[in-house]
């Protein structure tokens, strides 16, 4: 098909989605509208305080004990509390001396939420309508409704460019982290997304942390902090299904992040997933001081309740069949320049002996399943400042 014709089709689909969303809101019956209101009351927990962010989204400060995690049937009789602290080894790999990265603050204004509450992004009626609309467009036979759509998108038909600690049943990995550069790919819409992530996995179960641009989930193209959970029974972003126990009063999941500019300025931030030595819970650590954001309890897993057997560092994108794939990372193939490339500096992992190891210390695999669109490179012993350096990215498909 001629490229101009393809462009016209893509534009038409985009306009149709925008128009259909407006129509869907206007054509809701009273029964449907009441049902959406009922769902919102179940999803959005009572707020002790609300905080509005610069893009207009609202974060509710929810009582720690009423957060969505405790809707999980295995967490009903828990003994967790808001002052919990993990027992972890000293995480190495932080870098505050770089002269190319620019500081930023993801924290909520005014110091965040009150003590013993946690911030959760409020779900709106438009969020539910968008989810409902896109599930109808995909068709009942293609994908189930709700968060299952998210899991099907994230688990299939993806393009990835990653450095991997390959699966081995004898691997006993208790954590992984790096300093991740942040980006804001612009050519995304509808069901597409683009992300940079660290992923730990054992069998079907996995945890991811990183940045993402995801219009389907958020209704915009802002760069946001994200986590993703997959167990044998659950799969979802952030707190959209029960599992992640949030403890930090100021750092929100879904929080907006800055995007680096090709050639500078550059934004980056340390992120780490680490297993608690004392009880096996998996903690998410964020920022220069490795601040605890929250954790995934070991009891919700059947595989990751022990160790991870593989790890990935790199980029992932998704686009529906027939729609040009978006850019990844900084939007260009890596050239070995930290002012231009998507990167993971000081890429490390934790052993079952709680030792921090560089990726230099283990045999890794480079994997890019669409090498004409996206690429990844690994630079062992790249220097004292950068440690093991993973570079990734690509332009995707340009019309």
mmCIF file of C-alpha atoms in Angstrom:
data_model
loop_
_atom_site.group_PDB
_atom_site.id
_atom_site.type_symbol
_atom_site.label_atom_id
_atom_site.label_comp_id
_atom_site.label_asym_id
_atom_site.label_seq_id
_atom_site.Cartn_x
_atom_site.Cartn_y
_atom_site.Cartn_z
ATOM 1 C CA UNK A 1 0.000 0.000 0.000
ATOM 2 C CA UNK A 2 1.275 3.514 -0.823
ATOM 3 C CA UNK A 3 2.751 5.367 2.161
ATOM 4 C CA UNK A 4 0.394 8.336 1.690
ATOM 5 C CA UNK A 5 -2.593 5.986 1.832
ATOM 6 C CA UNK A 6 -1.268 4.401 5.013
ATOM 7 C CA UNK A 7 -0.873 7.828 6.567
ATOM 8 C CA UNK A 8 -4.450 8.737 5.650
ATOM 9 C CA UNK A 9 -5.727 5.526 7.241
ATOM 10 C CA UNK A 10 -3.784 6.137 10.463
ATOM 11 C CA UNK A 11 -5.055 9.724 10.684
ATOM 12 C CA UNK A 12 -8.598 8.522 10.032
ATOM 13 C CA UNK A 13 -8.349 5.934 12.809
ATOM 14 C CA UNK A 14 -7.023 8.573 15.198
ATOM 15 C CA UNK A 15 -9.877 10.942 14.367
ATOM 16 C CA UNK A 16 -12.374 8.095 14.693
ATOM 17 C CA UNK A 17 -11.074 7.256 18.163
ATOM 18 C CA UNK A 18 -11.334 10.897 19.263
ATOM 19 C CA UNK A 19 -14.845 11.242 17.831
ATOM 20 C CA UNK A 20 -15.930 7.864 19.188
ATOM 21 C CA UNK A 21 -14.773 8.812 22.666
ATOM 22 C CA UNK A 22 -16.932 11.953 22.600
ATOM 23 C CA UNK A 23 -19.840 9.979 21.187
ATOM 24 C CA UNK A 24 -19.402 7.262 23.795
ATOM 25 C CA UNK A 25 -19.642 9.816 26.577
ATOM 26 C CA UNK A 26 -22.695 11.472 25.073
ATOM 27 C CA UNK A 27 -24.488 8.246 24.192
ATOM 28 C CA UNK A 28 -24.243 6.596 27.610
ATOM 29 C CA UNK A 29 -27.613 5.471 28.843
ATOM 30 C CA UNK A 30 -28.648 6.340 32.374
ATOM 31 C CA UNK A 31 -28.081 2.726 33.415
ATOM 32 C CA UNK A 32 -24.585 2.710 31.882
ATOM 33 C CA UNK A 33 -23.724 6.007 33.512
ATOM 34 C CA UNK A 34 -24.875 4.730 36.904
ATOM 35 C CA UNK A 35 -22.795 1.583 36.404
ATOM 36 C CA UNK A 36 -19.696 3.675 35.703
ATOM 37 C CA UNK A 37 -20.381 5.707 38.829
ATOM 38 C CA UNK A 38 -20.685 2.467 40.808
ATOM 39 C CA UNK A 39 -17.358 1.234 39.433
ATOM 40 C CA UNK A 40 -15.667 4.521 40.291
ATOM 41 C CA UNK A 41 -16.838 4.263 43.892
ATOM 42 C CA UNK A 42 -15.324 0.781 44.120
ATOM 43 C CA UNK A 43 -12.053 1.765 42.446
ATOM 44 C CA UNK A 44 -11.435 5.135 44.088
ATOM 45 C CA UNK A 45 -10.945 4.790 47.818
ATOM 46 C CA UNK A 46 -12.137 7.531 50.228
ATOM 47 C CA UNK A 47 -9.685 10.428 50.277
ATOM 48 C CA UNK A 48 -8.382 12.107 53.416
ATOM 49 C CA UNK A 49 -6.766 14.797 51.266
ATOM 50 C CA UNK A 50 -6.531 15.509 47.523
ATOM 51 C CA UNK A 51 -3.581 16.937 45.603
ATOM 52 C CA UNK A 52 -3.834 18.308 42.076
ATOM 53 C CA UNK A 53 -0.815 18.039 39.768
ATOM 54 C CA UNK A 54 0.284 20.295 36.924
ATOM 55 C CA UNK A 55 -1.486 18.302 34.204
ATOM 56 C CA UNK A 56 -4.766 18.405 36.105
ATOM 57 C CA UNK A 57 -4.825 14.857 37.424
ATOM 58 C CA UNK A 58 -5.871 14.368 41.034
ATOM 59 C CA UNK A 59 -4.100 12.216 43.606
ATOM 60 C CA UNK A 60 -6.125 11.029 46.566
ATOM 61 C CA UNK A 61 -4.392 10.566 49.901
ATOM 62 C CA UNK A 62 -5.868 7.251 50.989
ATOM 63 C CA UNK A 63 -5.585 5.621 54.385
ATOM 64 C CA UNK A 64 -2.698 3.128 54.238
ATOM 65 C CA UNK A 65 -4.966 0.277 55.323
ATOM 66 C CA UNK A 66 -7.608 1.052 52.673
ATOM 67 C CA UNK A 67 -5.316 1.011 49.644
ATOM 68 C CA UNK A 68 -6.185 -1.367 46.754
ATOM 69 C CA UNK A 69 -3.463 -3.888 47.665
ATOM 70 C CA UNK A 70 -5.474 -5.128 50.601
ATOM 71 C CA UNK A 71 -8.337 -6.159 48.334
ATOM 72 C CA UNK A 72 -6.139 -9.113 47.363
ATOM 73 C CA UNK A 73 -7.597 -12.262 48.954
ATOM 74 C CA UNK A 74 -4.162 -13.362 50.192
ATOM 75 C CA UNK A 75 -3.600 -10.049 51.963
ATOM 76 C CA UNK A 76 -6.832 -9.845 53.935
ATOM 77 C CA UNK A 77 -5.212 -10.911 57.218
ATOM 78 C CA UNK A 78 -1.969 -9.007 56.855
ATOM 79 C CA UNK A 79 0.280 -7.443 59.481
ATOM 80 C CA UNK A 80 1.806 -4.714 57.305
ATOM 81 C CA UNK A 81 2.028 -1.136 58.565
ATOM 82 C CA UNK A 82 2.962 2.275 57.082
ATOM 83 C CA UNK A 83 6.336 2.487 58.902
ATOM 84 C CA UNK A 84 7.619 -0.755 57.416
ATOM 85 C CA UNK A 85 11.243 -0.743 56.302
ATOM 86 C CA UNK A 86 12.980 -3.437 54.285
ATOM 87 C CA UNK A 87 16.019 -5.435 55.290
ATOM 88 C CA UNK A 88 18.236 -4.997 52.254
ATOM 89 C CA UNK A 89 21.941 -5.014 51.433
ATOM 90 C CA UNK A 90 23.600 -1.702 50.637
ATOM 91 C CA UNK A 91 22.554 -0.939 47.080
ATOM 92 C CA UNK A 92 25.481 0.204 44.976
ATOM 93 C CA UNK A 93 25.526 1.943 41.643
ATOM 94 C CA UNK A 94 24.248 5.412 42.539
ATOM 95 C CA UNK A 95 25.774 8.324 40.640
ATOM 96 C CA UNK A 96 25.223 11.920 41.639
ATOM 97 C CA UNK A 97 28.385 13.313 40.055
ATOM 98 C CA UNK A 98 27.352 13.193 36.406
ATOM 99 C CA UNK A 99 27.635 16.536 34.622
ATOM 100 C CA UNK A 100 25.080 15.671 31.958
ATOM 101 C CA UNK A 101 21.985 14.808 33.981
ATOM 102 C CA UNK A 102 19.572 17.458 35.230
ATOM 103 C CA UNK A 103 17.823 17.234 38.630
ATOM 104 C CA UNK A 104 14.048 17.061 38.949
ATOM 105 C CA UNK A 105 11.419 16.350 41.573
ATOM 106 C CA UNK A 106 8.627 13.814 41.171
ATOM 107 C CA UNK A 107 7.300 14.349 44.702
ATOM 108 C CA UNK A 108 3.858 15.761 45.387
ATOM 109 C CA UNK A 109 3.701 19.424 46.362
ATOM 110 C CA UNK A 110 3.384 20.445 49.962
ATOM 111 C CA UNK A 111 5.336 17.431 51.154
ATOM 112 C CA UNK A 112 2.818 14.966 49.788
ATOM 113 C CA UNK A 113 0.179 13.092 51.747
ATOM 114 C CA UNK A 114 -0.281 13.068 55.529
ATOM 115 C CA UNK A 115 1.364 10.408 57.672
ATOM 116 C CA UNK A 116 -0.248 6.952 57.386
ATOM 117 C CA UNK A 117 -1.791 7.756 54.002
ATOM 118 C CA UNK A 118 -0.491 7.061 50.492
ATOM 119 C CA UNK A 119 -1.098 8.821 47.131
ATOM 120 C CA UNK A 120 -3.181 7.105 44.455
ATOM 121 C CA UNK A 121 -4.091 8.651 41.119
ATOM 122 C CA UNK A 122 -7.859 9.092 40.906
ATOM 123 C CA UNK A 123 -9.551 7.117 38.122
ATOM 124 C CA UNK A 124 -12.021 9.226 36.149
ATOM 125 C CA UNK A 125 -15.122 8.394 34.181
ATOM 126 C CA UNK A 126 -13.212 9.196 30.988
ATOM 127 C CA UNK A 127 -10.608 6.602 31.970
ATOM 128 C CA UNK A 128 -13.320 3.949 32.209
ATOM 129 C CA UNK A 129 -14.965 5.078 28.957
ATOM 130 C CA UNK A 130 -11.642 4.962 27.122
ATOM 131 C CA UNK A 131 -10.991 1.480 28.446
ATOM 132 C CA UNK A 132 -14.491 0.359 27.475
ATOM 133 C CA UNK A 133 -14.295 1.943 24.003
ATOM 134 C CA UNK A 134 -10.960 0.453 23.076
ATOM 135 C CA UNK A 135 -11.996 -2.988 24.306
ATOM 136 C CA UNK A 136 -15.028 -2.831 21.992
ATOM 137 C CA UNK A 137 -12.871 -1.692 19.063
ATOM 138 C CA UNK A 138 -10.487 -4.625 19.607
ATOM 139 C CA UNK A 139 -13.412 -7.033 19.578
ATOM 140 C CA UNK A 140 -14.624 -9.526 22.151
ATOM 141 C CA UNK A 141 -12.711 -12.384 20.540
ATOM 142 C CA UNK A 142 -9.387 -10.537 20.472
ATOM 143 C CA UNK A 143 -8.961 -9.539 24.078
ATOM 144 C CA UNK A 144 -10.912 -9.576 27.345
ATOM 145 C CA UNK A 145 -12.022 -6.399 29.088
ATOM 146 C CA UNK A 146 -10.367 -4.314 31.739
ATOM 147 C CA UNK A 147 -6.875 -4.833 33.063
ATOM 148 C CA UNK A 148 -6.604 -8.053 31.050
ATOM 149 C CA UNK A 149 -6.282 -5.819 27.978
ATOM 150 C CA UNK A 150 -3.272 -4.220 29.599
ATOM 151 C CA UNK A 151 -1.695 -7.603 30.230
ATOM 152 C CA UNK A 152 -2.350 -8.828 26.697
ATOM 153 C CA UNK A 153 -0.789 -5.661 25.261
ATOM 154 C CA UNK A 154 2.269 -5.836 27.479
ATOM 155 C CA UNK A 155 2.882 -9.547 26.969
ATOM 156 C CA UNK A 156 2.527 -10.008 23.212
ATOM 157 C CA UNK A 157 3.260 -8.363 19.863
ATOM 158 C CA UNK A 158 5.960 -6.195 21.403
ATOM 159 C CA UNK A 159 9.274 -4.996 20.067
ATOM 160 C CA UNK A 160 12.048 -5.052 22.642
ATOM 161 C CA UNK A 161 15.720 -4.099 22.724
ATOM 162 C CA UNK A 162 17.232 -5.387 25.960
ATOM 163 C CA UNK A 163 20.320 -6.735 27.650
ATOM 164 C CA UNK A 164 19.286 -9.883 29.479
ATOM 165 C CA UNK A 165 20.589 -12.126 32.184
ATOM 166 C CA UNK A 166 19.164 -15.185 30.408
ATOM 167 C CA UNK A 167 16.852 -17.595 32.155
ATOM 168 C CA UNK A 168 18.562 -20.372 34.036
ATOM 169 C CA UNK A 169 16.764 -22.503 36.588
ATOM 170 C CA UNK A 170 19.844 -22.296 38.837
ATOM 171 C CA UNK A 171 19.882 -18.492 38.875
ATOM 172 C CA UNK A 172 19.133 -17.033 42.286
ATOM 173 C CA UNK A 173 18.757 -13.317 41.643
ATOM 174 C CA UNK A 174 17.417 -11.124 44.436
ATOM 175 C CA UNK A 175 17.358 -7.755 42.734
ATOM 176 C CA UNK A 176 18.283 -5.562 39.788
ATOM 177 C CA UNK A 177 18.795 -1.860 39.233
ATOM 178 C CA UNK A 178 20.371 0.932 37.220
ATOM 179 C CA UNK A 179 20.334 4.667 36.630
ATOM 180 C CA UNK A 180 17.715 5.027 33.891
ATOM 181 C CA UNK A 181 17.560 7.885 31.399
ATOM 182 C CA UNK A 182 14.050 9.328 30.947
ATOM 183 C CA UNK A 183 12.444 10.063 27.577
ATOM 184 C CA UNK A 184 9.213 11.298 26.016
ATOM 185 C CA UNK A 185 8.504 9.735 22.594
ATOM 186 C CA UNK A 186 5.925 11.921 20.847
ATOM 187 C CA UNK A 187 4.576 9.760 18.035
ATOM 188 C CA UNK A 188 2.165 7.660 20.107
ATOM 189 C CA UNK A 189 -1.614 7.343 20.185
ATOM 190 C CA UNK A 190 -4.376 4.879 20.983
ATOM 191 C CA UNK A 191 -3.122 1.498 22.143
ATOM 192 C CA UNK A 192 0.572 2.255 21.560
ATOM 193 C CA UNK A 193 3.142 2.629 24.301
ATOM 194 C CA UNK A 194 6.892 3.097 24.657
ATOM 195 C CA UNK A 195 8.869 2.400 27.817
ATOM 196 C CA UNK A 196 12.272 1.883 29.393
ATOM 197 C CA UNK A 197 12.275 -0.771 32.083
ATOM 198 C CA UNK A 198 14.013 -3.148 34.449
ATOM 199 C CA UNK A 199 12.286 -6.513 34.661
ATOM 200 C CA UNK A 200 12.859 -9.421 37.059
ATOM 201 C CA UNK A 201 11.183 -12.716 36.266
ATOM 202 C CA UNK A 202 10.700 -16.303 37.329
ATOM 203 C CA UNK A 203 8.519 -18.398 35.050
ATOM 204 C CA UNK A 204 5.307 -16.580 34.151
ATOM 205 C CA UNK A 205 5.689 -14.166 37.074
ATOM 206 C CA UNK A 206 7.465 -10.847 36.708
ATOM 207 C CA UNK A 207 7.874 -7.330 38.115
ATOM 208 C CA UNK A 208 8.791 -4.278 36.071
ATOM 209 C CA UNK A 209 9.735 -0.706 36.990
ATOM 210 C CA UNK A 210 10.639 2.203 34.745
ATOM 211 C CA UNK A 211 9.208 5.083 32.724
ATOM 212 C CA UNK A 212 6.411 4.812 30.176
ATOM 213 C CA UNK A 213 4.375 6.858 27.696
ATOM 214 C CA UNK A 214 1.012 5.128 27.423
ATOM 215 C CA UNK A 215 -2.003 7.038 25.993
ATOM 216 C CA UNK A 216 -4.332 4.069 26.559
ATOM 217 C CA UNK A 217 -3.751 3.904 30.298
ATOM 218 C CA UNK A 218 -3.375 7.632 31.015
ATOM 219 C CA UNK A 219 -5.208 9.408 28.208
ATOM 220 C CA UNK A 220 -2.147 11.564 27.466
ATOM 221 C CA UNK A 221 1.428 11.352 26.173
ATOM 222 C CA UNK A 222 3.269 12.429 29.325
ATOM 223 C CA UNK A 223 6.204 10.401 30.600
ATOM 224 C CA UNK A 224 5.222 8.657 33.823
ATOM 225 C CA UNK A 225 6.712 6.442 36.491
ATOM 226 C CA UNK A 226 5.255 2.971 36.234
ATOM 227 C CA UNK A 227 5.340 -0.482 37.739
ATOM 228 C CA UNK A 228 3.877 -3.634 36.265
ATOM 229 C CA UNK A 229 2.952 -6.830 38.051
ATOM 230 C CA UNK A 230 2.295 -10.231 36.548
ATOM 231 C CA UNK A 231 1.452 -13.306 38.617
ATOM 232 C CA UNK A 232 -0.363 -16.477 37.693
ATOM 233 C CA UNK A 233 -3.676 -14.732 38.408
ATOM 234 C CA UNK A 234 -3.015 -10.986 38.049
ATOM 235 C CA UNK A 235 -1.517 -8.602 35.511
ATOM 236 C CA UNK A 236 -1.752 -4.815 35.674
ATOM 237 C CA UNK A 237 -0.033 -1.452 35.845
ATOM 238 C CA UNK A 238 0.663 0.278 39.164
ATOM 239 C CA UNK A 239 -2.215 -0.200 41.621
ATOM 240 C CA UNK A 240 -4.935 -1.067 39.079
ATOM 241 C CA UNK A 241 -5.133 -4.525 40.606
ATOM 242 C CA UNK A 242 -4.329 -5.493 44.209
ATOM 243 C CA UNK A 243 -0.746 -6.462 44.952
ATOM 244 C CA UNK A 244 1.614 -3.491 45.314
ATOM 245 C CA UNK A 245 1.660 -2.073 48.841
ATOM 246 C CA UNK A 246 2.458 1.624 48.701
ATOM 247 C CA UNK A 247 4.189 3.115 51.747
ATOM 248 C CA UNK A 248 5.667 6.411 50.497
ATOM 249 C CA UNK A 249 3.576 9.512 51.209
ATOM 250 C CA UNK A 250 5.128 11.731 48.528
ATOM 251 C CA UNK A 251 6.206 9.597 45.520
ATOM 252 C CA UNK A 252 3.189 8.511 43.461
ATOM 253 C CA UNK A 253 3.083 5.712 40.951
ATOM 254 C CA UNK A 254 1.838 7.262 37.677
ATOM 255 C CA UNK A 255 3.732 10.424 38.634
ATOM 256 C CA UNK A 256 4.855 12.572 35.703
ATOM 257 C CA UNK A 257 8.554 12.528 34.830
ATOM 258 C CA UNK A 258 10.598 14.844 32.592
ATOM 259 C CA UNK A 259 11.803 13.712 29.182
ATOM 260 C CA UNK A 260 15.390 14.158 28.012
ATOM 261 C CA UNK A 261 16.163 16.176 24.904
ATOM 262 C CA UNK A 262 18.404 14.741 22.179
ATOM 263 C CA UNK A 263 21.777 16.377 22.816
ATOM 264 C CA UNK A 264 20.686 17.622 26.265
ATOM 265 C CA UNK A 265 19.448 18.410 28.803
ATOM 266 C CA UNK A 266 19.326 14.837 30.062
ATOM 267 C CA UNK A 267 17.224 13.507 32.932
ATOM 268 C CA UNK A 268 17.918 10.209 34.667
ATOM 269 C CA UNK A 269 17.095 8.503 37.950
ATOM 270 C CA UNK A 270 18.166 5.371 39.870
ATOM 271 C CA UNK A 271 15.585 2.594 40.152
ATOM 272 C CA UNK A 272 15.944 -0.761 41.873
ATOM 273 C CA UNK A 273 13.874 -3.864 42.541
ATOM 274 C CA UNK A 274 15.257 -5.684 45.599
ATOM 275 C CA UNK A 275 14.138 -8.703 47.605
ATOM 276 C CA UNK A 276 13.833 -8.304 51.373
ATOM 277 C CA UNK A 277 16.364 -10.558 53.102
ATOM 278 C CA UNK A 278 14.067 -11.324 56.036
ATOM 279 C CA UNK A 279 10.730 -12.147 54.362
ATOM 280 C CA UNK A 280 11.091 -12.276 50.561
ATOM 281 C CA UNK A 281 8.992 -9.188 49.791
ATOM 282 C CA UNK A 282 10.109 -7.366 46.623
ATOM 283 C CA UNK A 283 10.753 -3.641 47.197
ATOM 284 C CA UNK A 284 10.760 -0.780 44.698
ATOM 285 C CA UNK A 285 13.517 1.745 45.458
ATOM 286 C CA UNK A 286 13.599 5.076 43.619
ATOM 287 C CA UNK A 287 15.847 8.129 43.407
ATOM 288 C CA UNK A 288 19.417 9.077 44.374
ATOM 289 C CA UNK A 289 18.955 7.876 47.952
ATOM 290 C CA UNK A 290 17.092 4.717 46.920
ATOM 291 C CA UNK A 291 13.938 5.806 48.701
ATOM 292 C CA UNK A 292 11.405 3.055 49.394
ATOM 293 C CA UNK A 293 8.201 3.526 47.392
ATOM 294 C CA UNK A 294 6.530 0.235 48.342
ATOM 295 C CA UNK A 295 6.664 -3.515 47.862
ATOM 296 C CA UNK A 296 5.050 -6.619 46.412
ATOM 297 C CA UNK A 297 4.477 -9.195 49.195
ATOM 298 C CA UNK A 298 6.071 -12.583 48.609
ATOM 299 C CA UNK A 299 2.800 -14.335 49.486
ATOM 300 C CA UNK A 300 1.082 -13.185 46.250
ATOM 301 C CA UNK A 301 3.633 -15.143 44.164
ATOM 302 C CA UNK A 302 4.194 -18.814 43.502
ATOM 303 C CA UNK A 303 7.532 -18.392 41.660
ATOM 304 C CA UNK A 304 8.885 -15.000 42.699
ATOM 305 C CA UNK A 305 8.232 -15.895 46.312
ATOM 306 C CA UNK A 306 11.756 -17.290 46.055
ATOM 307 C CA UNK A 307 14.195 -15.837 43.505
ATOM 308 C CA UNK A 308 14.264 -14.322 40.049
ATOM 309 C CA UNK A 309 15.790 -16.505 37.355
ATOM 310 C CA UNK A 310 16.202 -13.834 34.657
ATOM 311 C CA UNK A 311 16.507 -10.042 34.353
ATOM 312 C CA UNK A 312 16.125 -7.514 31.525
ATOM 313 C CA UNK A 313 17.351 -3.921 31.097
ATOM 314 C CA UNK A 314 16.179 -1.953 28.058
ATOM 315 C CA UNK A 315 13.261 -0.703 26.001
ATOM 316 C CA UNK A 316 9.886 -2.063 24.951
ATOM 317 C CA UNK A 317 7.248 -0.677 22.565
ATOM 318 C CA UNK A 318 3.862 -1.849 21.392
ATOM 319 C CA UNK A 319 1.732 -0.905 18.410
ATOM 320 C CA UNK A 320 -1.404 -2.628 17.077
ATOM 321 C CA UNK A 321 -0.945 -4.649 13.886
ATOM 322 C CA UNK A 322 -0.821 -2.414 10.822
ATOM 323 C CA UNK A 323 0.009 0.778 12.734
ATOM 324 C CA UNK A 324 3.593 2.143 12.412
ATOM 325 C CA UNK A 325 5.632 1.403 15.524
ATOM 326 C CA UNK A 326 6.620 4.365 17.730
ATOM 327 C CA UNK A 327 10.123 5.408 18.705
ATOM 328 C CA UNK A 328 12.009 3.838 21.601
ATOM 329 C CA UNK A 329 14.265 5.535 24.135
ATOM 330 C CA UNK A 330 15.772 8.716 22.720
ATOM 331 C CA UNK A 331 14.278 7.966 19.303
ATOM 332 C CA UNK A 332 17.563 7.122 17.582
ATOM 333 C CA UNK A 333 19.854 4.123 17.283
ATOM 334 C CA UNK A 334 22.513 4.192 20.029
ATOM 335 C CA UNK A 335 25.753 5.915 19.019
ATOM 336 C CA UNK A 336 27.711 5.785 22.294
ATOM 337 C CA UNK A 337 26.821 9.299 23.462
ATOM 338 C CA UNK A 338 24.969 9.669 26.763
ATOM 339 C CA UNK A 339 23.552 13.004 25.612
ATOM 340 C CA UNK A 340 21.755 11.224 22.784
ATOM 341 C CA UNK A 341 21.137 7.594 23.707
ATOM 342 C CA UNK A 342 18.636 5.901 25.948
ATOM 343 C CA UNK A 343 20.748 4.323 28.687
ATOM 344 C CA UNK A 344 21.023 2.258 31.850
ATOM 345 C CA UNK A 345 24.139 3.312 33.779
ATOM 346 C CA UNK A 346 25.678 1.232 36.554
ATOM 347 C CA UNK A 347 23.544 -1.771 35.645
ATOM 348 C CA UNK A 348 23.767 -4.189 38.559
ATOM 349 C CA UNK A 349 22.011 -7.172 40.113
ATOM 350 C CA UNK A 350 21.897 -8.851 43.521
ATOM 351 C CA UNK A 351 22.889 -12.439 44.251
ATOM 352 C CA UNK A 352 21.313 -14.780 46.789
ATOM 353 C CA UNK A 353 24.271 -13.910 49.035
ATOM 354 C CA UNK A 354 23.098 -10.278 48.876
ATOM 355 C CA UNK A 355 26.158 -9.178 46.942
ATOM 356 C CA UNK A 356 25.853 -6.384 44.390
ATOM 357 C CA UNK A 357 27.299 -7.508 41.058
ATOM 358 C CA UNK A 358 27.837 -5.594 37.833
ATOM 359 C CA UNK A 359 26.522 -7.020 34.581
ATOM 360 C CA UNK A 360 30.222 -7.220 33.749
ATOM 361 C CA UNK A 361 30.395 -10.181 36.143
ATOM 362 C CA UNK A 362 27.940 -12.415 34.300
ATOM 363 C CA UNK A 363 27.338 -13.578 30.757
ATOM 364 C CA UNK A 364 24.530 -11.529 29.226
ATOM 365 C CA UNK A 365 22.525 -11.707 26.021
ATOM 366 C CA UNK A 366 21.657 -8.800 23.729
ATOM 367 C CA UNK A 367 18.219 -9.173 22.199
ATOM 368 C CA UNK A 368 16.398 -6.961 19.690
ATOM 369 C CA UNK A 369 13.529 -8.633 17.846
ATOM 370 C CA UNK A 370 13.084 -5.721 15.389
ATOM 371 C CA UNK A 371 16.713 -4.721 14.671
ATOM 372 C CA UNK A 372 15.742 -2.559 11.690
ATOM 373 C CA UNK A 373 13.737 -0.374 14.089
ATOM 374 C CA UNK A 374 15.449 -0.686 17.475
ATOM 375 C CA UNK A 375 18.898 -1.703 18.725
ATOM 376 C CA UNK A 376 20.743 -2.346 21.970
ATOM 377 C CA UNK A 377 24.428 -2.362 22.926
ATOM 378 C CA UNK A 378 26.306 -3.255 26.103
ATOM 379 C CA UNK A 379 29.538 -1.615 27.241
ATOM 380 C CA UNK A 380 31.236 -3.621 30.013
ATOM 381 C CA UNK A 381 33.691 -1.699 32.192
ATOM 382 C CA UNK A 382 32.621 1.566 30.563
ATOM 383 C CA UNK A 383 34.158 3.654 33.348
ATOM 384 C CA UNK A 384 33.998 4.463 37.044
ATOM 385 C CA UNK A 385 31.108 6.877 36.597
ATOM 386 C CA UNK A 386 28.919 4.784 34.310
ATOM 387 C CA UNK A 387 29.859 1.218 35.316
ATOM 388 C CA UNK A 388 28.240 -1.317 33.039
ATOM 389 C CA UNK A 389 26.420 0.703 30.400
ATOM 390 C CA UNK A 390 23.382 -0.451 28.414
ATOM 391 C CA UNK A 391 22.445 1.756 25.444
ATOM 392 C CA UNK A 392 19.217 1.252 23.514
ATOM 393 C CA UNK A 393 16.705 2.962 21.249
ATOM 394 C CA UNK A 394 15.460 3.457 17.731
ATOM 395 C CA UNK A 395 13.236 5.555 15.503
ATOM 396 C CA UNK A 396 10.516 2.973 14.942
ATOM 397 C CA UNK A 397 8.647 3.257 11.648
ATOM 398 C CA UNK A 398 8.541 6.648 9.978
ATOM 399 C CA UNK A 399 5.997 7.389 7.266
#
